[in-house]
Coordinates of C-alpha atoms in Angstrom, one line a residue:
M3 CA 8.4 28.5 13.2
A4 CA 8.2 24.5 13.1
R5 CA 9.5 22.8 16.2
V6 CA 11.1 19.4 15.3
L7 CA 12.4 16.9 17.7
I8 CA 14.6 14.3 16.3
T9 CA 16.0 11.2 18.0
S10 CA 18.4 8.5 16.8
A11 CA 18.5 5.0 18.1
L12 CA 21.1 4.9 20.9
P13 CA 24.4 3.2 20.0
Y14 CA 25.5 0.7 22.5
I15 CA 28.4 1.5 24.6
N16 CA 30.6 -1.5 23.9
G17 CA 33.0 -0.1 21.2
I18 CA 33.0 2.0 18.2
K19 CA 30.1 1.5 15.8
H20 CA 30.5 0.1 12.2
L21 CA 29.2 1.7 9.0
G22 CA 26.0 -0.3 9.1
N23 CA 25.2 1.3 12.6
L24 CA 26.0 4.7 11.3
V25 CA 23.7 4.6 8.2
G26 CA 20.9 2.7 10.1
S27 CA 20.0 5.7 12.3
M28 CA 22.4 8.4 13.3
L29 CA 23.5 9.5 9.8
P30 CA 20.1 9.8 8.1
A31 CA 18.9 11.6 11.4
D32 CA 21.7 14.1 11.0
V33 CA 20.8 14.7 7.3
Y34 CA 17.1 15.5 8.4
A35 CA 18.2 17.6 11.3
R36 CA 20.4 19.7 9.0
F37 CA 17.6 20.1 6.5
Q38 CA 15.0 21.2 9.0
R39 CA 17.5 23.7 10.5
A40 CA 18.0 25.0 7.0
R41 CA 14.3 25.2 6.6
G42 CA 14.2 27.6 9.5
G43 CA 12.8 25.1 12.1
E44 CA 13.6 25.0 15.8
V45 CA 15.3 21.6 15.9
L46 CA 16.3 19.6 18.8
F47 CA 18.6 16.6 17.8
I48 CA 19.0 14.1 20.6
C49 CA 21.0 10.9 20.9
A50 CA 23.0 9.1 23.7
T51 CA 25.1 6.1 24.5
D52 CA 23.0 3.0 25.7
E53 CA 25.2 2.0 28.7
H54 CA 23.4 -0.6 30.7
G55 CA 23.1 -4.4 30.6
T56 CA 25.4 -7.5 30.5
P57 CA 27.4 -6.4 27.3
A58 CA 28.8 -3.4 29.1
E59 CA 29.6 -5.6 32.2
L60 CA 31.5 -8.1 30.1
A61 CA 33.2 -5.5 27.9
A62 CA 34.5 -3.7 30.9
A63 CA 35.8 -7.0 32.4
A64 CA 37.5 -7.9 29.3
A65 CA 39.2 -4.4 29.3
G66 CA 40.2 -4.8 32.9
Q67 CA 38.1 -1.7 33.9
D68 CA 35.4 -0.9 36.3
V69 CA 32.2 -0.7 34.4
R70 CA 31.5 3.0 35.2
A71 CA 35.1 3.9 34.1
Y72 CA 34.7 1.8 31.0
C73 CA 31.5 3.6 30.0
D74 CA 33.0 7.0 30.9
E75 CA 35.8 6.3 28.4
Q76 CA 33.6 4.7 25.6
H77 CA 31.1 7.6 25.8
I78 CA 33.8 10.1 25.0
L79 CA 35.1 8.0 22.2
Q80 CA 31.6 7.6 20.6
R81 CA 30.9 11.3 21.2
D82 CA 34.1 12.4 19.5
I83 CA 33.9 10.0 16.6
G84 CA 30.4 11.2 16.0
A85 CA 31.5 14.8 15.8
A86 CA 34.3 13.9 13.4
F87 CA 31.6 12.3 11.1
G88 CA 29.7 15.6 11.3
L89 CA 26.8 14.2 13.4
S90 CA 25.2 17.5 14.7
F91 CA 23.6 16.3 17.9
D92 CA 22.3 19.0 20.0
W93 CA 23.0 16.8 22.9
F94 CA 24.7 13.4 23.2
G95 CA 23.8 12.0 26.5
R96 CA 24.1 8.8 28.5
S97 CA 21.5 6.3 29.7
S98 CA 23.5 6.0 32.9
S99 CA 22.8 9.6 33.8
P100 CA 21.0 10.6 37.0
Q101 CA 18.2 12.0 34.8
N102 CA 17.5 8.7 33.3
R103 CA 17.7 6.9 36.7
E104 CA 15.1 9.3 38.0
L105 CA 12.8 9.1 35.0
T106 CA 13.0 5.3 34.8
Q107 CA 12.1 4.9 38.5
H108 CA 9.3 7.4 37.9
F109 CA 7.8 5.5 35.1
A110 CA 8.0 2.2 37.0
E111 CA 6.1 3.7 39.9
V112 CA 3.3 5.3 37.8
L113 CA 2.9 2.2 35.8
E114 CA 2.6 0.1 39.1
D115 CA 0.1 2.6 40.5
N116 CA -1.9 2.2 37.3
G117 CA -2.0 -1.6 37.8
L118 CA 0.5 -2.4 35.0
I119 CA 3.4 -3.8 37.0
E120 CA 3.4 -6.9 39.2
E121 CA 5.9 -9.1 40.9
R122 CA 6.1 -12.6 39.6
V123 CA 8.2 -15.6 40.5
D124 CA 9.9 -16.2 37.3
Q125 CA 12.0 -19.0 35.8
M126 CA 15.2 -17.8 34.2
V127 CA 18.1 -19.4 32.6
Y128 CA 21.1 -19.8 34.9
S129 CA 24.6 -20.8 33.8
V130 CA 26.2 -23.1 36.4
D131 CA 29.6 -22.6 34.8
D132 CA 29.3 -18.9 34.5
K133 CA 27.7 -18.7 38.0
R134 CA 25.2 -16.2 36.9
F135 CA 21.7 -15.7 35.5
L136 CA 21.9 -15.0 31.8
P137 CA 20.1 -12.0 30.4
D138 CA 18.2 -12.5 27.1
R139 CA 20.9 -11.6 24.6
Y140 CA 23.3 -14.0 26.4
V141 CA 21.3 -17.0 25.7
E142 CA 21.1 -18.5 22.3
G143 CA 19.3 -21.5 20.9
T144 CA 17.0 -22.7 18.3
C145 CA 14.0 -20.6 17.6
P146 CA 10.8 -22.4 18.4
R147 CA 8.9 -20.6 15.7
C148 CA 11.3 -20.9 12.6
G149 CA 14.0 -23.4 13.7
F150 CA 16.8 -20.8 13.2
E151 CA 19.8 -22.2 15.4
K152 CA 21.2 -18.9 16.6
A153 CA 18.1 -17.1 17.9
R154 CA 18.7 -14.8 20.9
G155 CA 16.9 -14.9 24.1
D156 CA 15.0 -11.7 23.3
Q157 CA 14.4 -11.9 19.6
C158 CA 14.9 -14.2 16.6
D159 CA 17.0 -12.3 13.9
N160 CA 15.7 -14.7 11.4
C161 CA 11.9 -14.5 11.7
G162 CA 11.8 -11.4 13.8
N163 CA 9.6 -12.7 16.7
L164 CA 10.1 -11.6 20.3
L165 CA 11.1 -14.3 22.5
E166 CA 11.8 -15.2 26.1
P167 CA 15.1 -17.1 26.9
T168 CA 13.0 -20.0 28.2
D169 CA 11.4 -20.3 24.8
L170 CA 14.7 -21.5 23.2
I171 CA 15.4 -25.0 22.3
N172 CA 18.8 -26.4 23.1
P173 CA 19.9 -23.2 24.7
Y174 CA 23.5 -22.3 25.6
S175 CA 25.5 -19.5 27.2
T176 CA 27.1 -17.1 24.8
I177 CA 29.5 -15.9 27.4
S178 CA 31.2 -19.4 27.7
G179 CA 29.3 -21.6 25.2
S180 CA 28.4 -23.9 28.1
R181 CA 25.3 -25.9 27.8
N182 CA 25.5 -26.6 31.6
I183 CA 22.5 -24.4 32.2
E184 CA 19.3 -24.7 34.2
V185 CA 16.2 -22.8 34.9
R186 CA 15.9 -21.4 38.4
D187 CA 13.2 -19.4 40.2
T188 CA 13.9 -15.6 40.6
R189 CA 11.5 -12.8 41.5
H190 CA 11.0 -10.0 38.9
L191 CA 8.8 -7.1 38.0
Y192 CA 6.5 -7.8 35.0
L193 CA 5.1 -5.0 32.7
L194 CA 1.5 -6.1 31.8
Q195 CA 1.6 -5.3 28.2
T196 CA -1.5 -7.3 27.5
K197 CA -3.6 -4.8 29.4
V198 CA -2.6 -2.0 27.1
Q199 CA -2.6 -3.8 23.7
D200 CA -5.8 -2.3 22.5
Q201 CA -4.6 1.2 23.2
V202 CA -1.2 0.6 21.5
R203 CA -3.1 -0.9 18.4
A204 CA -5.3 2.2 18.3
W205 CA -2.3 4.5 18.6
V206 CA -0.5 2.5 15.8
E207 CA -3.4 2.6 13.6
A208 CA -3.8 6.4 14.1
N209 CA -0.2 7.1 13.3
A210 CA 1.0 4.5 10.8
D211 CA 0.1 6.4 7.7
N212 CA 3.0 8.7 8.6
W213 CA 5.5 5.7 8.7
P214 CA 7.3 4.0 6.0
L215 CA 6.2 0.6 4.9
L216 CA 9.0 -1.2 6.6
T217 CA 8.0 0.4 10.0
R218 CA 4.3 -0.3 9.4
S219 CA 4.8 -4.0 8.5
I220 CA 6.9 -4.6 11.6
A221 CA 4.5 -3.0 13.9
F222 CA 1.4 -4.7 12.7
K223 CA 3.2 -8.0 12.5
H224 CA 3.8 -7.8 16.3
L225 CA 0.3 -6.5 17.0
D226 CA -1.2 -9.4 15.1
E227 CA 0.9 -11.9 16.9
G228 CA -0.5 -10.5 20.2
F229 CA 1.3 -9.1 23.2
I230 CA 2.9 -10.9 26.1
D231 CA 3.7 -9.6 29.6
R232 CA 7.4 -8.9 29.7
G233 CA 9.9 -8.9 32.7
I234 CA 11.4 -5.5 33.1
T235 CA 14.0 -6.3 35.8
R236 CA 17.2 -8.4 35.7
D237 CA 19.7 -10.0 38.1
L238 CA 22.5 -7.7 37.4
D239 CA 24.6 -5.1 39.3
W240 CA 25.0 -2.5 36.5
G241 CA 21.8 -0.6 35.6
V242 CA 19.0 1.6 37.1
P243 CA 18.3 0.4 40.6
V244 CA 14.8 -1.0 41.4
T245 CA 13.2 1.4 43.9
R246 CA 9.9 2.2 45.3
G247 CA 9.2 5.5 47.1
G248 CA 12.8 6.6 46.7
Q249 CA 14.0 3.5 48.6
P250 CA 15.4 0.2 47.4
R251 CA 12.6 -2.2 46.7
V252 CA 12.5 -5.0 49.2
G253 CA 13.6 -8.2 47.6
F254 CA 15.0 -6.3 44.6
E255 CA 18.2 -4.9 46.1
D256 CA 20.4 -7.0 43.8
K257 CA 18.4 -6.3 40.6
V258 CA 18.2 -3.5 38.1
F259 CA 15.8 -2.5 35.4
Y260 CA 16.0 -4.3 32.1
V261 CA 18.0 -2.2 29.7
W262 CA 15.1 -2.2 27.1
F263 CA 13.0 -0.7 29.8
D264 CA 15.3 2.2 30.5
A265 CA 16.9 2.8 27.2
P266 CA 14.1 4.3 25.3
I267 CA 13.3 6.6 28.4
E268 CA 16.8 8.0 27.8
Y269 CA 15.3 9.9 24.7
I270 CA 13.4 12.0 27.4
A271 CA 16.2 11.9 30.0
A272 CA 18.9 13.1 27.5
T273 CA 16.7 16.1 26.8
K274 CA 16.5 16.7 30.4
E275 CA 20.4 16.5 30.5
W276 CA 20.5 19.1 27.8
S277 CA 18.1 21.2 29.8
D278 CA 19.9 20.8 33.0
A279 CA 23.0 22.0 31.3
G280 CA 21.3 25.4 30.8
N281 CA 20.0 25.0 27.1
G282 CA 16.3 25.1 27.4
D283 CA 13.1 23.7 28.9
W284 CA 12.9 19.9 28.2
E285 CA 9.3 19.6 29.2
S286 CA 8.2 21.9 26.3
W287 CA 9.6 19.2 24.0
W288 CA 8.1 16.1 25.8
R289 CA 5.1 17.2 27.8
N290 CA 2.0 17.8 25.8
D291 CA 0.6 19.9 28.7
K292 CA 3.8 22.1 28.5
G293 CA 3.9 22.9 24.8
A294 CA 5.1 19.6 23.1
A295 CA 1.7 19.1 21.4
D296 CA 3.0 21.5 18.7
V297 CA 6.3 19.5 18.2
S298 CA 6.8 17.1 15.3
Y299 CA 8.7 14.2 16.7
V300 CA 10.7 12.0 14.2
Q301 CA 12.6 8.8 15.3
F302 CA 15.3 7.1 13.3
M303 CA 16.3 3.4 13.9
G304 CA 17.3 0.1 12.3
K305 CA 14.6 -2.5 11.7
D306 CA 15.6 -4.6 14.5
N307 CA 14.6 -1.8 17.0
V308 CA 11.2 -1.2 15.5
A309 CA 9.2 -3.7 17.6
F310 CA 10.5 -2.2 20.9
H311 CA 9.5 1.3 19.8
T312 CA 6.2 0.5 18.3
V313 CA 5.0 -1.9 20.9
S314 CA 7.0 -1.9 24.2
F315 CA 7.9 1.7 24.6
P316 CA 4.3 2.9 23.7
V317 CA 3.1 0.6 26.6
T318 CA 5.3 2.6 28.9
I319 CA 4.2 5.9 27.6
L320 CA 0.5 5.2 27.2
G321 CA 0.4 3.1 30.5
S322 CA 1.7 6.0 32.4
K323 CA -1.5 8.0 31.6
E324 CA 0.7 11.1 31.6
P325 CA 0.7 13.7 28.7
W326 CA 4.0 12.6 27.2
K327 CA 4.8 13.4 23.5
Q328 CA 4.8 10.3 21.3
V329 CA 6.6 9.8 18.0
D330 CA 4.9 11.3 14.8
Q331 CA 7.1 9.7 12.2
L332 CA 9.3 6.6 12.8
K333 CA 11.8 6.2 10.0
S334 CA 13.4 2.7 10.0
F335 CA 16.1 1.3 7.8
N336 CA 17.1 -2.2 6.7
W337 CA 20.7 -3.4 7.3
L338 CA 23.8 -2.5 5.5
N339 CA 25.7 -5.9 5.2
W340 CA 29.3 -6.5 4.2
Y341 CA 29.4 -8.2 0.9
G342 CA 26.0 -9.9 1.8
D343 CA 27.3 -11.0 5.3
K344 CA 27.3 -9.1 8.6
F345 CA 29.9 -6.8 9.9
S346 CA 32.2 -8.7 12.2
T347 CA 34.8 -7.3 14.6
S348 CA 36.2 -10.6 15.5
N349 CA 36.5 -11.8 11.9
K350 CA 38.0 -8.4 10.8
R351 CA 35.3 -8.0 8.4
G352 CA 34.0 -4.5 7.6
V353 CA 35.0 -0.9 8.4
F354 CA 34.2 0.7 11.7
M355 CA 33.8 4.6 12.1
D356 CA 37.2 5.3 13.6
T357 CA 39.0 3.3 11.0
A358 CA 37.0 4.8 8.2
L359 CA 38.3 8.2 9.0
E360 CA 41.9 7.0 9.0
L361 CA 41.4 6.0 5.3
L362 CA 39.3 9.0 3.9
P363 CA 37.6 12.1 5.1
A364 CA 34.1 11.9 6.5
D365 CA 32.2 13.3 3.4
Y366 CA 33.5 10.4 1.3
W367 CA 31.8 7.9 3.6
R368 CA 28.7 10.1 4.2
W369 CA 27.9 10.4 0.6
Y370 CA 28.4 6.6 -0.3
L371 CA 26.2 5.5 2.7
L372 CA 23.5 8.0 2.0
A373 CA 23.4 7.4 -1.7
N374 CA 23.1 3.7 -0.9
A375 CA 20.9 3.9 2.2
P376 CA 19.2 0.6 3.0
E377 CA 15.6 1.9 2.8
G378 CA 13.7 -0.4 0.6
S379 CA 15.8 -3.6 1.4
D380 CA 19.0 -4.7 2.9
T381 CA 22.1 -3.4 0.9
A382 CA 25.6 -4.8 0.7
F383 CA 28.8 -2.6 1.0
T384 CA 31.4 -3.4 -1.6
W385 CA 34.7 -1.6 -2.2
E386 CA 34.0 -1.5 -5.9
Q387 CA 30.7 0.4 -5.4
F388 CA 32.2 2.7 -2.9
Q389 CA 35.1 3.5 -5.4
S390 CA 32.5 4.1 -8.2
A391 CA 30.4 6.4 -6.1
I392 CA 33.3 8.6 -5.0
N393 CA 34.9 8.7 -8.3
R394 CA 31.7 9.2 -10.4
D395 CA 29.6 11.4 -8.2
L396 CA 32.0 13.4 -6.1
A397 CA 35.1 13.6 -8.1
D398 CA 33.8 13.6 -11.7
V399 CA 30.6 15.5 -11.2
L400 CA 30.5 17.8 -8.2
G401 CA 34.3 18.3 -7.7
N402 CA 35.0 18.8 -11.4
F403 CA 32.2 21.3 -11.8
V404 CA 33.3 23.4 -8.8
N405 CA 37.0 23.4 -9.5
R406 CA 36.6 23.9 -13.3
I407 CA 34.3 27.0 -13.2
L408 CA 36.3 28.7 -10.4
K409 CA 39.6 28.2 -12.1
F410 CA 38.2 29.4 -15.4
N411 CA 36.8 32.5 -13.6
E412 CA 40.1 33.0 -12.0
A413 CA 42.0 32.9 -15.3
K414 CA 39.6 35.0 -17.4
F415 CA 37.8 37.3 -15.0
G416 CA 40.4 37.8 -12.3
G417 CA 38.7 35.8 -9.7
V418 CA 35.7 38.0 -9.1
V419 CA 32.0 37.6 -10.0
P420 CA 31.9 39.0 -13.6
S421 CA 29.2 41.4 -14.7
G422 CA 27.4 41.8 -18.0
G423 CA 25.3 39.7 -20.4
E424 CA 21.8 38.5 -20.1
A425 CA 19.9 35.2 -20.0
G426 CA 19.2 33.2 -23.3
P427 CA 17.3 30.2 -24.2
I428 CA 19.9 27.9 -22.6
E429 CA 19.5 29.7 -19.3
E430 CA 15.7 29.7 -19.5
K431 CA 15.9 25.8 -19.9
L432 CA 18.3 25.6 -17.0
Y433 CA 16.0 27.6 -14.8
A434 CA 13.1 25.3 -15.6
D435 CA 15.2 22.1 -15.1
V436 CA 16.8 23.3 -11.8
S437 CA 13.4 24.5 -10.4
A438 CA 11.8 21.1 -11.0
K439 CA 14.7 19.4 -9.3
L440 CA 14.7 21.7 -6.4
S441 CA 11.0 21.0 -6.0
E442 CA 11.6 17.2 -6.2
L443 CA 14.5 17.3 -3.8
T444 CA 12.7 19.4 -1.2
E445 CA 9.7 17.0 -1.2
Q446 CA 12.0 14.0 -0.9
M447 CA 13.8 15.6 2.1
E448 CA 10.5 16.4 3.7
A449 CA 9.5 12.8 3.2
I450 CA 12.8 11.5 4.5
E451 CA 13.5 9.6 1.3
I452 CA 17.3 9.7 1.8
R453 CA 18.4 7.6 -1.2
K454 CA 16.0 9.3 -3.7
A455 CA 17.1 12.7 -2.2
A456 CA 20.8 11.8 -2.9
A457 CA 20.0 10.8 -6.5
T458 CA 18.1 14.1 -7.2
L459 CA 21.0 16.1 -5.7
R460 CA 23.4 14.3 -7.9
A461 CA 21.0 15.1 -10.9
L462 CA 21.3 18.8 -10.1
W463 CA 25.1 18.5 -10.1
V464 CA 24.8 16.8 -13.5
L465 CA 22.6 19.8 -14.8
G466 CA 25.5 22.2 -14.0
N467 CA 28.0 20.1 -16.0
E468 CA 25.7 19.8 -19.0
Y469 CA 25.1 23.6 -18.9
L470 CA 28.7 24.3 -18.9
Q471 CA 29.2 21.9 -21.9
E472 CA 26.4 23.5 -23.8
A473 CA 27.1 27.1 -22.9
A474 CA 30.8 26.7 -23.4
P475 CA 32.0 30.0 -21.8
W476 CA 35.6 29.2 -22.9
T477 CA 34.4 29.5 -26.5
A478 CA 32.2 32.4 -26.0
F479 CA 34.9 34.4 -24.3
K480 CA 36.9 34.6 -27.7
T481 CA 34.0 36.5 -29.4
D482 CA 31.5 37.7 -26.8
E483 CA 33.0 38.4 -23.4
A484 CA 29.6 39.6 -22.0
R485 CA 28.0 36.3 -23.0
A486 CA 30.9 34.4 -21.4
A487 CA 30.6 36.5 -18.2
F488 CA 26.9 35.8 -17.9
V489 CA 27.5 32.0 -18.3
V490 CA 30.2 32.1 -15.7
R491 CA 28.2 34.1 -13.3
T492 CA 25.3 31.6 -13.7
A493 CA 27.7 28.7 -13.1
L494 CA 29.1 30.4 -10.0
N495 CA 25.6 30.7 -8.7
L496 CA 25.1 27.0 -9.2
V497 CA 28.3 26.5 -7.1
A498 CA 26.8 28.5 -4.3
L499 CA 23.4 26.7 -4.7
Y500 CA 25.2 23.3 -4.6
A501 CA 26.9 24.2 -1.3
R502 CA 23.5 24.8 0.4
L503 CA 21.9 21.8 -1.0
A504 CA 24.9 19.5 -0.3
E505 CA 25.3 20.7 3.3
P506 CA 23.0 18.0 5.0
F507 CA 24.9 15.3 3.0
I508 CA 28.5 16.4 2.9
P509 CA 28.8 19.3 5.4
F510 CA 32.5 19.7 5.6
T511 CA 32.9 19.9 1.7
A512 CA 29.7 22.2 1.5
K513 CA 31.4 24.7 3.7
I514 CA 34.6 24.7 1.7
I515 CA 32.5 25.3 -1.5
A516 CA 30.6 28.0 0.2
D517 CA 33.7 29.7 1.4
G518 CA 35.1 29.7 -2.1
V519 CA 32.2 31.8 -3.4
G520 CA 32.0 34.0 -0.3
E521 CA 28.8 32.5 1.0
T522 CA 27.6 31.2 4.3
L523 CA 25.5 28.0 4.4
A524 CA 22.3 29.9 4.8
A525 CA 18.6 28.9 4.4
W526 CA 17.5 26.1 2.2
P527 CA 16.8 27.5 -1.2
S528 CA 13.4 28.3 -2.7
T529 CA 12.3 26.4 -5.8
D530 CA 12.6 29.6 -8.0
A531 CA 15.9 28.7 -9.9
K532 CA 16.1 32.0 -11.7
A533 CA 16.2 33.9 -8.3
E534 CA 18.6 31.4 -6.7
L535 CA 21.0 31.7 -9.7
S536 CA 21.1 35.5 -9.3
R537 CA 22.3 35.7 -5.7
L538 CA 26.0 36.4 -6.0
P539 CA 26.9 40.1 -6.2
E540 CA 28.8 41.2 -9.1
G541 CA 32.5 42.1 -8.3
R542 CA 32.7 39.8 -5.3
A543 CA 36.2 38.3 -4.9
L544 CA 36.3 34.5 -4.9
T545 CA 38.8 31.9 -4.0
T546 CA 39.5 28.6 -5.8
P547 CA 39.7 25.6 -3.4
D548 CA 42.1 22.7 -3.8
V549 CA 40.8 19.6 -5.6
L550 CA 37.7 18.7 -3.5
F551 CA 37.7 15.0 -3.9
R552 CA 40.7 12.8 -4.8
K553 CA 39.7 9.8 -6.8
V554 CA 40.1 6.3 -5.1
E555 CA 42.6 4.3 -7.2
D556 CA 42.5 0.6 -7.8
D557 CA 45.7 -0.1 -5.7
R558 CA 44.0 1.4 -2.7
V559 CA 40.8 -0.7 -3.2
A560 CA 42.9 -3.9 -3.5
A561 CA 44.8 -2.9 -0.3
W562 CA 41.6 -2.3 1.6
T563 CA 40.0 -5.4 0.4
Q564 CA 43.0 -7.3 1.8
Q565 CA 43.0 -5.5 5.0
F566 CA 39.2 -5.4 5.8
G567 CA 37.8 -8.2 3.7
G568 CA 35.8 -8.3 0.5
A569 CA 34.5 -10.7 -2.1
E570 CA 37.9 -12.3 -2.5
T571 CA 38.5 -12.8 1.1

C-alpha cells in the first residue's frame, strides 16, 4: 500500500483566510488527500497555523490580548472553519507547539555543529518612533532590482527577488508609516546558505522533473541568482527562544528564531504532535532511516512560498546531514485575485472563508475554486463566473441528473433498483465513453492537474445527461418496461459512480448522493465502466434527496457585489 505524506502551506495566525489562500494550498491538498485515500493509500495529511513573528504580536495588541491567548483563539477559529470547508487534515497543528520549539532548536544546533551557523554583528532597520527593530515584512520601500515602490523587506512581490530590509530604497515602517528610521547594530545568527548552494542545486536538478513548471521556474530563478547567507534570528519576544545546549544562548536572551526558519520545520513538528497524541510513529514519515524512504511526499503552496521551500528550507534539511525525508512533488499555485486586484480586508474587497459559508454551503465554493484553480496563471474571481459555474455545472448538470433519475425511478419503479433488460448499442457507447473519461480523470488526479480534473469530472456528468436524453426511459416505459428498467438501472449506477468521483471535490454533496443510492463512498473506481455501471443490486430501496443545488439568482449576485465589491465598485 502506497504511503503518501501531504502538507499544505501553513496559514498565518492573524485572521480567517480568504478564498485565494484556500485555493492556493489547503483546498487542492485536500482534494489530493481524498483521492489518495480512495485509491487505498496510507495517507497522512498535515497542516498547522503559523503563529510566530511580528504580525501575531501586532494583531494581538490590536485585539487587546496577550499574544499566546490570541493565538490560542485564532488557532481554534482556523481549525473549525477548515473543518466546515471539509478540509480533511489528519492533524492541524501549531508552530508554537513544544514539538516545534524542540525541533527548531535541534536543527539550529546541528547546523552550527556542521559549520553552517555563525554569529554576526548585523545592521538592521530600527524605527525610532515605534521604538523597535523592524522585522523584514514590516519594512517597505523601493525595490533596488525593479523599482517597485512597495517591496517588502524580505521579498519583492513584483519581481520575486529575495531581499534584506537594508536593501530597500527610501524604507519606511509599515507599523506606523514613519520614515524616522535608522540602521543600528545588533547581533544575530546567520545560516550560511552559500556553503550549501551546490548541494541544493543538485537536489533541485534531481527532483525538478516531478514539479510543475511554475515551481521549477521559481526554483531555478533563485538558484541562478545565487544564494546569500540569511539571518535566522530576530529582535522579538514571541517565537522560538534561541538556545544552545538546552540553555538560553548568551547574548540572545531577548531574541527568537526567524519565523521563516521555524515555520517549515513545523511540517515535521506537527507530525510529531500527531504522533504524541497517540496516532502513530512520526519518524516513519520523516526519517529515511526509520521507513520514510518509502513515503511519497507532496507539498502544496502558493507561488510566493516556493523560494523558501526550494532554497531556504532545503538548506536546513541538507545542512543538518541527517536522514530527513524531503519533498518529492511540490505543487505550487498562482494567485486568485479579486476582479484583477488583491483581496483586501481593510477595503472590504473579497470574500473570506467564514463569510463564504454564511452565503452558501461549502461545496458551492469548493467547486468554483477548484474548477478555476490558478494553476497556469493568476485567475480573477468574479461573481458572474461564480454564478455561472454553480448554475451550469452543479445545478443544471449534476444536480439535474441525480434528482431527475431518482424521481423518475420513484414514480415508475417504486423507488427500488429495477431489474430486467439488457445493454444495447447506446450502452456500449456509454461504456466506452465513460471508460475513456475515467482513465483521463484518474491520470489527471495522479498528476495533480486540479483544473483539468474538474473539467473531466464535469464531462462525465454531461455524459449521463446525454445518455438519458438519448435512451429516453420515459418514452421506453410506455412500450418496453424492461428496456426502461435497464436504462434507469444504468443511470442509477451513474449516480453512484458520480458520488465516488465527486467526493474529493464536493464531499458533502457526494455523501448525500451516495446515501440516496444506498452506497458508501468506497474506493476510487476502476476504468472499466461496464463493471462500474453494474454495481447496484437489483431491488435495493433508494431515496430521493432534496434539490442538491439551488441556483444563484441575479438579485443575490447584485447584493453580494454591493456588499463585498466587484467590477462596479
